[in-house]
mmCIF file of C-alpha atoms in Angstrom:
data_model
loop_
_atom_site.group_PDB
_atom_site.id
_atom_site.type_symbol
_atom_site.label_atom_id
_atom_site.label_comp_id
_atom_site.label_asym_id
_atom_site.label_seq_id
_atom_site.Cartn_x
_atom_site.Cartn_y
_atom_site.Cartn_z
ATOM 1 C CA MET A 11 15.937 -55.287 -57.104
ATOM 2 C CA LYS A 12 15.117 -58.870 -57.323
ATOM 3 C CA LYS A 13 15.517 -61.407 -59.941
ATOM 4 C CA ARG A 14 14.204 -64.906 -60.406
ATOM 5 C CA ILE A 15 16.273 -67.866 -62.135
ATOM 6 C CA ARG A 16 14.029 -70.746 -63.342
ATOM 7 C CA VAL A 17 15.881 -74.026 -64.541
ATOM 8 C CA PRO A 18 13.253 -76.990 -65.897
ATOM 9 C CA CYS A 19 14.057 -80.710 -65.026
ATOM 10 C CA SER A 20 15.314 -82.824 -67.831
ATOM 11 C CA SER A 21 15.407 -86.531 -69.168
ATOM 12 C CA ALA A 22 18.452 -87.462 -70.805
ATOM 13 C CA ASN A 23 19.346 -90.664 -72.808
ATOM 14 C CA LEU A 24 15.998 -90.618 -74.684
ATOM 15 C CA GLY A 25 15.513 -94.148 -76.210
ATOM 16 C CA PRO A 26 18.427 -94.723 -78.196
ATOM 17 C CA GLY A 27 19.992 -91.507 -77.260
ATOM 18 C CA PHE A 28 22.705 -92.542 -74.939
ATOM 19 C CA ASP A 29 24.732 -89.166 -74.316
ATOM 20 C CA VAL A 30 22.933 -87.753 -77.130
ATOM 21 C CA PHE A 31 19.288 -86.521 -76.489
ATOM 22 C CA GLY A 32 18.043 -84.378 -73.998
ATOM 23 C CA LEU A 33 14.448 -83.252 -73.162
ATOM 24 C CA ALA A 34 13.386 -80.477 -71.158
ATOM 25 C CA LEU A 35 10.383 -80.529 -68.782
ATOM 26 C CA LYS A 36 7.906 -78.767 -66.843
ATOM 27 C CA ALA A 37 4.830 -79.402 -64.831
ATOM 28 C CA SER A 38 1.902 -80.061 -67.050
ATOM 29 C CA SER A 39 -0.441 -77.086 -67.605
ATOM 30 C CA VAL A 40 -3.184 -79.269 -67.610
ATOM 31 C CA LEU A 41 -3.895 -81.590 -64.423
ATOM 32 C CA PHE A 42 -3.620 -85.251 -65.597
ATOM 33 C CA GLY A 43 -2.929 -86.662 -61.997
ATOM 34 C CA PRO A 44 -0.918 -85.989 -58.888
ATOM 35 C CA GLN A 45 1.599 -83.012 -59.041
ATOM 36 C CA ARG A 46 4.257 -84.385 -56.852
ATOM 37 C CA PHE A 47 7.222 -81.793 -57.523
ATOM 38 C CA SER A 48 7.123 -78.539 -59.347
ATOM 39 C CA ALA A 49 9.946 -79.735 -61.851
ATOM 40 C CA VAL A 50 11.904 -76.847 -61.373
ATOM 41 C CA LEU A 51 14.864 -75.474 -59.751
ATOM 42 C CA GLU A 52 14.236 -71.492 -58.923
ATOM 43 C CA VAL A 53 16.802 -69.094 -57.538
ATOM 44 C CA GLN A 54 15.694 -65.923 -56.185
ATOM 45 C CA ILE A 55 18.149 -63.266 -56.216
ATOM 46 C CA GLU A 56 18.105 -59.942 -54.193
ATOM 47 C CA GLU A 57 21.060 -57.590 -54.542
ATOM 48 C CA LEU A 58 21.340 -55.053 -51.455
ATOM 49 C CA SER A 59 22.115 -51.594 -51.707
ATOM 50 C CA HIS A 60 24.482 -51.830 -48.852
ATOM 51 C CA GLU A 61 27.028 -53.944 -47.094
ATOM 52 C CA CYS A 62 25.260 -56.865 -44.785
ATOM 53 C CA SER A 63 26.683 -58.308 -41.987
ATOM 54 C CA ALA A 64 26.583 -61.952 -43.399
ATOM 55 C CA PRO A 65 29.839 -63.694 -44.241
ATOM 56 C CA LEU A 66 31.272 -62.502 -47.474
ATOM 57 C CA ASN A 67 28.015 -60.224 -48.139
ATOM 58 C CA CYS A 68 25.861 -63.274 -49.002
ATOM 59 C CA GLU A 69 22.704 -64.704 -47.244
ATOM 60 C CA ILE A 70 21.578 -68.017 -48.408
ATOM 61 C CA GLU A 71 18.039 -69.518 -47.959
ATOM 62 C CA CYS A 72 17.220 -73.315 -49.159
ATOM 63 C CA GLU A 73 14.005 -74.969 -49.404
ATOM 64 C CA GLY A 74 12.420 -77.919 -51.202
ATOM 65 C CA GLU A 75 14.090 -81.261 -52.416
ATOM 66 C CA GLY A 76 17.551 -81.953 -50.611
ATOM 67 C CA SER A 77 17.545 -78.443 -48.859
ATOM 68 C CA GLU A 78 18.186 -80.220 -45.589
ATOM 69 C CA SER A 79 21.595 -81.358 -46.928
ATOM 70 C CA ILE A 80 22.577 -78.050 -48.374
ATOM 71 C CA SER A 81 25.159 -76.023 -46.423
ATOM 72 C CA HIS A 82 24.265 -72.403 -45.783
ATOM 73 C CA ALA A 83 27.965 -71.500 -45.344
ATOM 74 C CA VAL A 84 28.791 -69.407 -47.875
ATOM 75 C CA ASP A 85 32.396 -70.271 -48.252
ATOM 76 C CA LYS A 86 31.248 -73.833 -48.941
ATOM 77 C CA ASN A 87 28.969 -72.990 -51.589
ATOM 78 C CA LEU A 88 29.022 -69.487 -52.867
ATOM 79 C CA ILE A 89 30.827 -66.553 -53.033
ATOM 80 C CA MET A 90 29.474 -63.278 -53.827
ATOM 81 C CA ARG A 91 31.577 -59.865 -54.862
ATOM 82 C CA VAL A 92 28.261 -57.664 -53.927
ATOM 83 C CA PRO A 93 26.081 -58.034 -51.204
ATOM 84 C CA THR A 94 23.186 -60.332 -52.200
ATOM 85 C CA LYS A 95 20.477 -62.569 -50.791
ATOM 86 C CA VAL A 96 19.867 -65.800 -52.534
ATOM 87 C CA ARG A 97 16.992 -67.719 -52.138
ATOM 88 C CA ILE A 98 16.833 -71.475 -53.432
ATOM 89 C CA CYS A 99 13.750 -73.579 -53.819
ATOM 90 C CA ASN A 100 14.188 -77.157 -55.691
ATOM 91 C CA GLY A 101 11.252 -79.068 -57.014
ATOM 92 C CA ILE A 102 13.382 -81.305 -58.608
ATOM 93 C CA PRO A 103 14.094 -84.763 -57.389
ATOM 94 C CA LEU A 104 17.383 -85.639 -56.415
ATOM 95 C CA SER A 105 19.659 -88.599 -57.767
ATOM 96 C CA ARG A 106 16.253 -89.840 -59.729
ATOM 97 C CA GLY A 107 17.525 -89.391 -63.450
ATOM 98 C CA LEU A 108 15.537 -86.072 -63.965
ATOM 99 C CA GLY A 109 18.593 -83.884 -64.409
ATOM 100 C CA SER A 110 18.934 -82.323 -60.736
ATOM 101 C CA SER A 111 22.594 -81.822 -61.043
ATOM 102 C CA ALA A 112 22.636 -80.374 -64.482
ATOM 103 C CA ALA A 113 19.993 -77.877 -63.202
ATOM 104 C CA ALA A 114 22.030 -76.961 -60.468
ATOM 105 C CA VAL A 115 25.175 -76.325 -62.538
ATOM 106 C CA VAL A 116 22.826 -74.240 -65.065
ATOM 107 C CA ALA A 117 21.334 -72.065 -62.285
ATOM 108 C CA GLY A 118 24.932 -71.683 -60.865
ATOM 109 C CA ILE A 119 26.542 -70.174 -63.803
ATOM 110 C CA LEU A 120 23.340 -68.046 -64.452
ATOM 111 C CA LEU A 121 23.494 -66.702 -61.045
ATOM 112 C CA GLY A 122 27.040 -65.827 -61.471
ATOM 113 C CA ASN A 123 26.197 -63.930 -64.845
ATOM 114 C CA GLU A 124 23.386 -62.068 -63.379
ATOM 115 C CA VAL A 125 25.261 -60.996 -59.854
ATOM 116 C CA GLY A 126 28.482 -60.361 -61.728
ATOM 117 C CA HIS A 127 26.681 -58.398 -64.560
ATOM 118 C CA LEU A 128 28.781 -60.714 -67.060
ATOM 119 C CA ASN A 129 26.248 -60.354 -69.700
ATOM 120 C CA LEU A 130 27.292 -64.052 -71.257
ATOM 121 C CA SER A 131 25.286 -65.367 -73.991
ATOM 122 C CA LYS A 132 23.604 -68.580 -73.370
ATOM 123 C CA GLU A 133 25.984 -70.357 -75.759
ATOM 124 C CA ARG A 134 29.048 -69.291 -73.874
ATOM 125 C CA MET A 135 27.385 -69.944 -70.938
ATOM 126 C CA PHE A 136 26.860 -73.366 -72.223
ATOM 127 C CA ASP A 137 30.853 -73.830 -72.273
ATOM 128 C CA TYR A 138 31.288 -72.992 -68.608
ATOM 129 C CA CYS A 139 28.441 -75.435 -67.543
ATOM 130 C CA LEU A 140 30.070 -78.127 -69.538
ATOM 131 C CA MET A 141 33.426 -77.496 -67.976
ATOM 132 C CA VAL A 142 31.494 -78.801 -64.501
ATOM 133 C CA GLU A 143 28.991 -81.149 -65.928
ATOM 134 C CA ARG A 144 29.987 -83.255 -68.655
ATOM 135 C CA HIS A 145 26.747 -84.417 -70.197
ATOM 136 C CA PRO A 146 25.362 -81.821 -72.753
ATOM 137 C CA ASP A 147 22.005 -83.811 -73.144
ATOM 138 C CA ASN A 148 20.806 -82.827 -69.769
ATOM 139 C CA VAL A 149 22.847 -79.283 -69.807
ATOM 140 C CA ALA A 150 21.429 -78.373 -73.207
ATOM 141 C CA ALA A 151 17.845 -79.245 -72.693
ATOM 142 C CA ALA A 152 18.110 -77.384 -69.058
ATOM 143 C CA LEU A 153 19.582 -74.411 -70.401
ATOM 144 C CA PHE A 154 17.976 -73.973 -73.968
ATOM 145 C CA GLY A 155 14.920 -75.992 -73.397
ATOM 146 C CA GLY A 156 12.858 -78.127 -75.711
ATOM 147 C CA PHE A 157 14.072 -81.408 -77.152
ATOM 148 C CA VAL A 158 17.900 -81.592 -78.304
ATOM 149 C CA GLY A 159 20.562 -83.512 -79.932
ATOM 150 C CA THR A 160 23.953 -82.815 -78.498
ATOM 151 C CA PHE A 161 27.739 -83.803 -78.841
ATOM 152 C CA MET A 162 31.022 -82.720 -76.965
ATOM 153 C CA LYS A 163 34.131 -81.936 -79.283
ATOM 154 C CA THR A 164 37.344 -83.637 -78.379
ATOM 155 C CA LEU A 165 39.295 -81.737 -75.976
ATOM 156 C CA SER A 166 42.771 -81.492 -75.540
ATOM 157 C CA PRO A 167 44.267 -83.345 -72.627
ATOM 158 C CA ALA A 168 44.683 -80.313 -70.717
ATOM 159 C CA ASP A 169 41.092 -79.177 -71.337
ATOM 160 C CA THR A 170 40.056 -82.216 -70.280
ATOM 161 C CA ALA A 171 41.865 -82.563 -67.248
ATOM 162 C CA ARG A 172 40.357 -79.044 -66.165
ATOM 163 C CA SER A 173 36.535 -80.561 -65.786
ATOM 164 C CA GLU A 174 34.960 -80.041 -62.411
ATOM 165 C CA ILE A 175 37.985 -77.597 -61.140
ATOM 166 C CA PRO A 176 37.919 -76.915 -57.414
ATOM 167 C CA LEU A 177 36.787 -73.683 -56.617
ATOM 168 C CA SER A 178 39.965 -72.795 -55.100
ATOM 169 C CA GLU A 179 41.323 -72.977 -58.856
ATOM 170 C CA VAL A 180 38.566 -71.023 -60.274
ATOM 171 C CA LEU A 181 37.859 -68.351 -57.797
ATOM 172 C CA PRO A 182 40.616 -65.962 -56.475
ATOM 173 C CA GLU A 183 41.449 -66.650 -52.987
ATOM 174 C CA PHE A 184 40.591 -64.546 -49.833
ATOM 175 C CA SER A 185 43.222 -62.775 -47.937
ATOM 176 C CA GLY A 186 42.519 -62.254 -44.612
ATOM 177 C CA GLY A 187 38.991 -62.554 -45.496
ATOM 178 C CA ILE A 188 39.328 -59.347 -47.788
ATOM 179 C CA ASP A 189 38.219 -60.089 -51.067
ATOM 180 C CA THR A 190 41.259 -59.362 -53.592
ATOM 181 C CA GLY A 191 39.193 -58.465 -56.314
ATOM 182 C CA GLU A 192 41.086 -60.468 -59.130
ATOM 183 C CA LEU A 193 39.253 -62.119 -62.062
ATOM 184 C CA PRO A 194 39.097 -65.981 -62.073
ATOM 185 C CA ILE A 195 41.962 -67.051 -64.051
ATOM 186 C CA HIS A 196 40.489 -69.735 -65.934
ATOM 187 C CA LYS A 197 37.973 -69.440 -68.998
ATOM 188 C CA PRO A 198 36.736 -72.465 -70.715
ATOM 189 C CA PRO A 199 37.352 -72.977 -74.317
ATOM 190 C CA LEU A 200 35.039 -71.802 -76.903
ATOM 191 C CA ALA A 201 32.278 -73.978 -78.459
ATOM 192 C CA ILE A 202 33.264 -77.270 -76.137
ATOM 193 C CA GLY A 203 29.759 -78.822 -77.157
ATOM 194 C CA SER A 204 26.904 -78.472 -79.745
ATOM 195 C CA TYR A 205 23.391 -78.721 -79.635
ATOM 196 C CA HIS A 206 20.186 -78.631 -81.855
ATOM 197 C CA GLN A 207 16.646 -78.320 -81.036
ATOM 198 C CA PHE A 208 14.240 -80.464 -82.763
ATOM 199 C CA ARG A 209 10.522 -80.126 -83.287
ATOM 200 C CA PHE A 210 8.516 -81.668 -80.883
ATOM 201 C CA ASN A 211 4.692 -82.607 -80.875
ATOM 202 C CA ARG A 212 3.188 -80.718 -78.086
ATOM 203 C CA ASN A 213 0.469 -83.557 -77.756
ATOM 204 C CA ILE A 214 3.049 -85.676 -76.442
ATOM 205 C CA LYS A 215 3.550 -85.756 -72.718
ATOM 206 C CA SER A 216 6.024 -87.305 -70.531
ATOM 207 C CA ILE A 217 4.834 -89.667 -67.901
ATOM 208 C CA VAL A 218 7.512 -90.118 -65.250
ATOM 209 C CA VAL A 219 7.392 -92.635 -62.553
ATOM 210 C CA ILE A 220 9.664 -92.080 -59.582
ATOM 211 C CA PRO A 221 10.993 -94.993 -57.416
ATOM 212 C CA ASP A 222 11.390 -93.693 -53.755
ATOM 213 C CA PHE A 223 15.372 -94.247 -53.810
ATOM 214 C CA ARG A 224 18.126 -92.601 -55.382
ATOM 215 C CA LEU A 225 20.685 -93.909 -57.753
ATOM 216 C CA ASP A 226 24.009 -91.753 -58.734
ATOM 217 C CA THR A 227 24.789 -91.686 -62.262
ATOM 218 C CA SER A 228 28.570 -92.437 -61.155
ATOM 219 C CA GLU A 229 27.436 -95.806 -59.649
ATOM 220 C CA ALA A 230 24.760 -96.558 -63.025
ATOM 221 C CA ARG A 231 27.779 -95.708 -65.341
ATOM 222 C CA LYS A 232 30.004 -98.195 -63.867
ATOM 223 C CA ARG A 233 27.643 -100.883 -65.254
ATOM 224 C CA LEU A 234 28.315 -100.069 -68.793
ATOM 225 C CA PRO A 235 30.656 -101.985 -70.636
ATOM 226 C CA GLN A 236 34.014 -100.605 -72.083
ATOM 227 C CA LYS A 237 33.087 -101.826 -75.773
ATOM 228 C CA TYR A 238 30.187 -102.701 -77.719
ATOM 229 C CA SER A 239 29.355 -104.726 -80.708
ATOM 230 C CA ARG A 240 28.822 -103.234 -83.942
ATOM 231 C CA GLU A 241 25.300 -104.818 -84.244
ATOM 232 C CA ASP A 242 24.480 -103.069 -81.158
ATOM 233 C CA THR A 243 26.078 -99.607 -82.330
ATOM 234 C CA VAL A 244 24.435 -99.680 -85.629
ATOM 235 C CA PHE A 245 21.223 -100.650 -83.677
ATOM 236 C CA ASN A 246 21.264 -97.328 -81.795
ATOM 237 C CA ALA A 247 22.500 -95.264 -84.513
ATOM 238 C CA GLN A 248 19.570 -96.298 -86.878
ATOM 239 C CA ARG A 249 16.808 -95.229 -84.350
ATOM 240 C CA CYS A 250 18.958 -92.060 -83.547
ATOM 241 C CA SER A 251 18.519 -91.150 -86.907
ATOM 242 C CA LEU A 252 14.786 -91.428 -87.117
ATOM 243 C CA LEU A 253 13.261 -90.670 -83.811
ATOM 244 C CA PRO A 254 13.879 -86.869 -83.704
ATOM 245 C CA VAL A 255 12.179 -86.478 -86.988
ATOM 246 C CA LEU A 256 9.343 -89.035 -85.670
ATOM 247 C CA LEU A 257 8.564 -87.213 -82.336
ATOM 248 C CA GLY A 258 7.862 -83.827 -84.443
ATOM 249 C CA GLU A 259 5.270 -85.238 -86.709
ATOM 250 C CA ASP A 260 1.598 -84.824 -86.261
ATOM 251 C CA PRO A 261 0.003 -87.130 -85.744
ATOM 252 C CA PRO A 262 2.752 -89.172 -84.383
ATOM 253 C CA ASN A 263 3.381 -92.601 -85.675
ATOM 254 C CA ALA A 264 3.204 -94.640 -82.449
ATOM 255 C CA THR A 265 4.397 -97.986 -84.152
ATOM 256 C CA LYS A 266 7.487 -96.322 -85.555
ATOM 257 C CA ILE A 267 8.162 -94.539 -82.383
ATOM 258 C CA SER A 268 7.774 -97.519 -80.148
ATOM 259 C CA GLU A 269 10.629 -99.236 -82.279
ATOM 260 C CA ALA A 270 12.612 -96.131 -82.453
ATOM 261 C CA MET A 271 12.578 -95.895 -78.745
ATOM 262 C CA ARG A 272 14.272 -99.041 -78.299
ATOM 263 C CA ASP A 273 18.124 -99.169 -76.882
ATOM 264 C CA ARG A 274 21.022 -101.727 -76.872
ATOM 265 C CA LEU A 275 23.676 -99.300 -75.144
ATOM 266 C CA HIS A 276 22.964 -98.632 -71.467
ATOM 267 C CA GLN A 277 19.249 -99.912 -70.419
ATOM 268 C CA GLN A 278 20.341 -103.525 -70.499
ATOM 269 C CA TYR A 279 23.233 -103.097 -68.302
ATOM 270 C CA ARG A 280 21.479 -100.766 -65.648
ATOM 271 C CA ALA A 281 18.488 -102.954 -65.561
ATOM 272 C CA ASP A 282 19.258 -104.741 -62.287
ATOM 273 C CA LEU A 283 19.554 -101.352 -60.401
ATOM 274 C CA ILE A 284 15.860 -100.830 -61.024
ATOM 275 C CA PRO A 285 14.000 -104.159 -59.992
ATOM 276 C CA GLY A 286 10.973 -104.596 -62.314
ATOM 277 C CA PHE A 287 12.440 -102.332 -65.093
ATOM 278 C CA THR A 288 12.891 -105.062 -67.944
ATOM 279 C CA LYS A 289 9.567 -106.379 -67.199
ATOM 280 C CA VAL A 290 8.089 -103.007 -67.655
ATOM 281 C CA LEU A 291 10.022 -102.830 -71.251
ATOM 282 C CA GLN A 292 8.461 -106.248 -72.024
ATOM 283 C CA HIS A 293 4.772 -105.533 -70.923
ATOM 284 C CA ILE A 294 4.306 -101.903 -71.212
ATOM 285 C CA THR A 295 3.933 -101.511 -74.882
ATOM 286 C CA HIS A 296 2.074 -99.980 -77.674
ATOM 287 C CA ASN A 297 0.297 -103.138 -78.236
ATOM 288 C CA ALA A 298 -1.248 -103.226 -74.979
ATOM 289 C CA TYR A 299 -1.657 -99.457 -74.941
ATOM 290 C CA PRO A 300 -2.194 -97.772 -78.272
ATOM 291 C CA SER A 301 -1.580 -94.090 -77.049
ATOM 292 C CA LEU A 302 1.737 -95.174 -75.724
ATOM 293 C CA LEU A 303 4.739 -94.215 -77.753
ATOM 294 C CA GLY A 304 7.651 -95.673 -75.965
ATOM 295 C CA VAL A 305 9.118 -96.319 -72.356
ATOM 296 C CA SER A 306 12.806 -95.893 -71.266
ATOM 297 C CA LEU A 307 14.886 -94.929 -68.407
ATOM 298 C CA SER A 308 14.813 -91.098 -67.510
ATOM 299 C CA GLY A 309 18.653 -90.581 -67.784
ATOM 300 C CA ALA A 310 20.363 -93.314 -65.708
ATOM 301 C CA GLY A 311 17.534 -94.040 -63.638
ATOM 302 C CA PRO A 312 15.971 -95.041 -61.113
ATOM 303 C CA SER A 313 12.960 -92.978 -63.080
ATOM 304 C CA ILE A 314 11.095 -94.142 -65.796
ATOM 305 C CA LEU A 315 9.754 -92.281 -69.128
ATOM 306 C CA ALA A 316 6.765 -93.104 -70.902
ATOM 307 C CA LEU A 317 5.872 -91.083 -73.504
ATOM 308 C CA ALA A 318 2.150 -91.025 -74.444
ATOM 309 C CA ILE A 319 -0.745 -88.830 -75.852
ATOM 310 C CA SER A 320 -3.620 -89.945 -73.733
ATOM 311 C CA ASN A 321 -4.238 -92.524 -70.859
ATOM 312 C CA PHE A 322 -1.584 -91.407 -68.730
ATOM 313 C CA GLU A 323 -3.060 -92.345 -65.347
ATOM 314 C CA ALA A 324 -3.617 -95.855 -66.703
ATOM 315 C CA ILE A 325 -0.277 -96.363 -68.107
ATOM 316 C CA ALA A 326 1.399 -94.819 -64.936
ATOM 317 C CA LYS A 327 -0.463 -97.488 -62.600
ATOM 318 C CA ALA A 328 0.456 -100.257 -64.854
ATOM 319 C CA ILE A 329 4.193 -99.470 -64.796
ATOM 320 C CA ILE A 330 3.760 -98.867 -60.824
ATOM 321 C CA ALA A 331 2.051 -102.599 -60.741
ATOM 322 C CA ILE A 332 5.003 -104.163 -62.581
ATOM 323 C CA LEU A 333 7.695 -102.402 -60.390
ATOM 324 C CA SER A 334 5.730 -103.081 -57.507
ATOM 325 C CA GLU A 335 5.701 -106.777 -57.924
ATOM 326 C CA ALA A 336 9.751 -106.459 -58.017
ATOM 327 C CA GLN A 337 10.289 -104.441 -54.928
ATOM 328 C CA GLN A 338 7.879 -103.041 -52.217
ATOM 329 C CA ILE A 339 8.496 -99.356 -51.998
ATOM 330 C CA HIS A 340 6.702 -96.050 -52.635
ATOM 331 C CA TYR A 341 6.407 -94.687 -56.313
ATOM 332 C CA ASP A 342 5.125 -91.358 -57.470
ATOM 333 C CA TRP A 343 4.201 -90.607 -60.765
ATOM 334 C CA GLN A 344 3.399 -87.109 -62.725
ATOM 335 C CA VAL A 345 2.843 -86.044 -66.299
ATOM 336 C CA LEU A 346 5.182 -83.439 -67.461
ATOM 337 C CA GLU A 347 5.158 -81.555 -70.828
ATOM 338 C CA LEU A 348 7.872 -79.837 -73.046
ATOM 339 C CA ALA A 349 9.595 -76.814 -71.678
ATOM 340 C CA PRO A 350 10.648 -75.352 -74.310
ATOM 341 C CA ASP A 351 12.193 -72.056 -73.067
ATOM 342 C CA GLY A 352 14.807 -73.892 -70.895
ATOM 343 C CA ALA A 353 16.279 -71.876 -68.081
ATOM 344 C CA THR A 354 14.935 -68.170 -67.745
ATOM 345 C CA VAL A 355 15.587 -65.139 -65.657
ATOM 346 C CA ASP A 356 12.981 -62.439 -64.882
ATOM 347 C CA TYR A 357 12.271 -59.625 -62.465
ATOM 348 C CA ILE A 358 10.086 -60.313 -59.601
#
């Protein structure tokens, strides 16, 4: 029996929604330009009917983005309790602000749910995901799909300290190479995070411009201030209150959306990590391109997201032209659309 897990890429921090909004994205069903990547992390599972010769009964195959850096040693990344063959194909660019780490966490939780026959709901798996990846915007988008708003509840100090628990603490240790069969000790608290799926106009597409360099979220987060002014906080809160409604309207009000996409909490502090980004915000506007709705960093960057209803290639090339003036490297671009279903599991 073979199953397939598919997890879409995602764009977080949309406009003013720093650590709040997430957008699940997939390759456009209509070809508008180059198809650089599949925008999905796919994991195929084959449960074998007999013990296999592979260590810990698990065979791993990897291909796609970052596959060369993934260890095939089962004890370093996966431990299975049933004879299983796992084939991983990653089509999400790594460390580019497109939710590759969130997709990996979601895929891992779904993998455990399927192989272990745990029958967990997506809502409960959301808790498990958030104990590893504390970014509910990316995780909720990847798991549930669509355009989401999210928040994390305040955890107790003990629960907070459990984030990114080492595998040795989550999974029972093997004694003499023999599986003890014990159940994991830790279970996450209930309802760690909450999400809501907003309406999203399906005519709106996402142009993603991807620079040829990686940027770790942890490094980008170091640029953020410890405190914000009341003026900047109110500025973002006002726009967060309207953007979800505006993006669901048909036809979209481009003038209002372009203003609602502005941010004062993170983009200005990270701009120097993406040479040319500030100039992109200044020149790639709705006034210059009437079909453009807004531009923002995708996640922490370095990818840039532009929401538009048409004229995708011209907008992408204009962004690349400005970025290229600041940094002579290769840039890819691709048009993505809403992935409404999020992570899925089916038989193949």
